[in-house]
Amino acid sequence: MNARPRVADVLPDLAVLLRDGLETLGRPELVRQLDGLEITAACACENELCGSFYTVTPMRRWFRRGDEVTIDDPGGAVILDVVGGEIAYVEVLGRAGVRSAVRQAAGG
Ligand SMILES: [Zn+2]
């Protein structure tokens, strides 16, 4: 049984932002991943403004070697780290409620 929280359930507003942003950027291969995208872990940093999270397992440090896809938004840019064509990490900064929602969902 898969108990991992889905991004679309935990952060519906962010999921819409990601979908619209990726469609605008012409990245249908990433849009297709959104429905099944799961939060596997919260970012471990101490920044109170950071609501970033991982969407793959196992967690490793290689995500920084991926492609960065930046979605500009008036509420602050959201950056996807894409590794091997797979969304691996979602960088979210300064969005109210995202950090607590992610931590609650990820159990951390
Ligand atoms: Zn962080």
PDB file of C-alpha atoms and ligand atoms in Angstrom, residues 43 45 50 52 89, ligand 1:
ATOM      1  CA  CYS A  43      13.807  19.562   2.488  1.00  0.00           C
ATOM      2  CA  CYS A  45      17.191  22.762   5.757  1.00  0.00           C
ATOM      3  CA  CYS A  50      11.696  26.972   2.617  1.00  0.00           C
ATOM      4  CA  SER A  52      10.956  22.598  -0.791  1.00  0.00           C
ATOM      5  CA  TYR A  89      12.918  17.980  -6.242  1.00  0.00           C
TER       6      TYR A  89
HETATM    7 ZN    ZN B   1      15.171  23.853   2.237  1.00  0.00          ZN
END
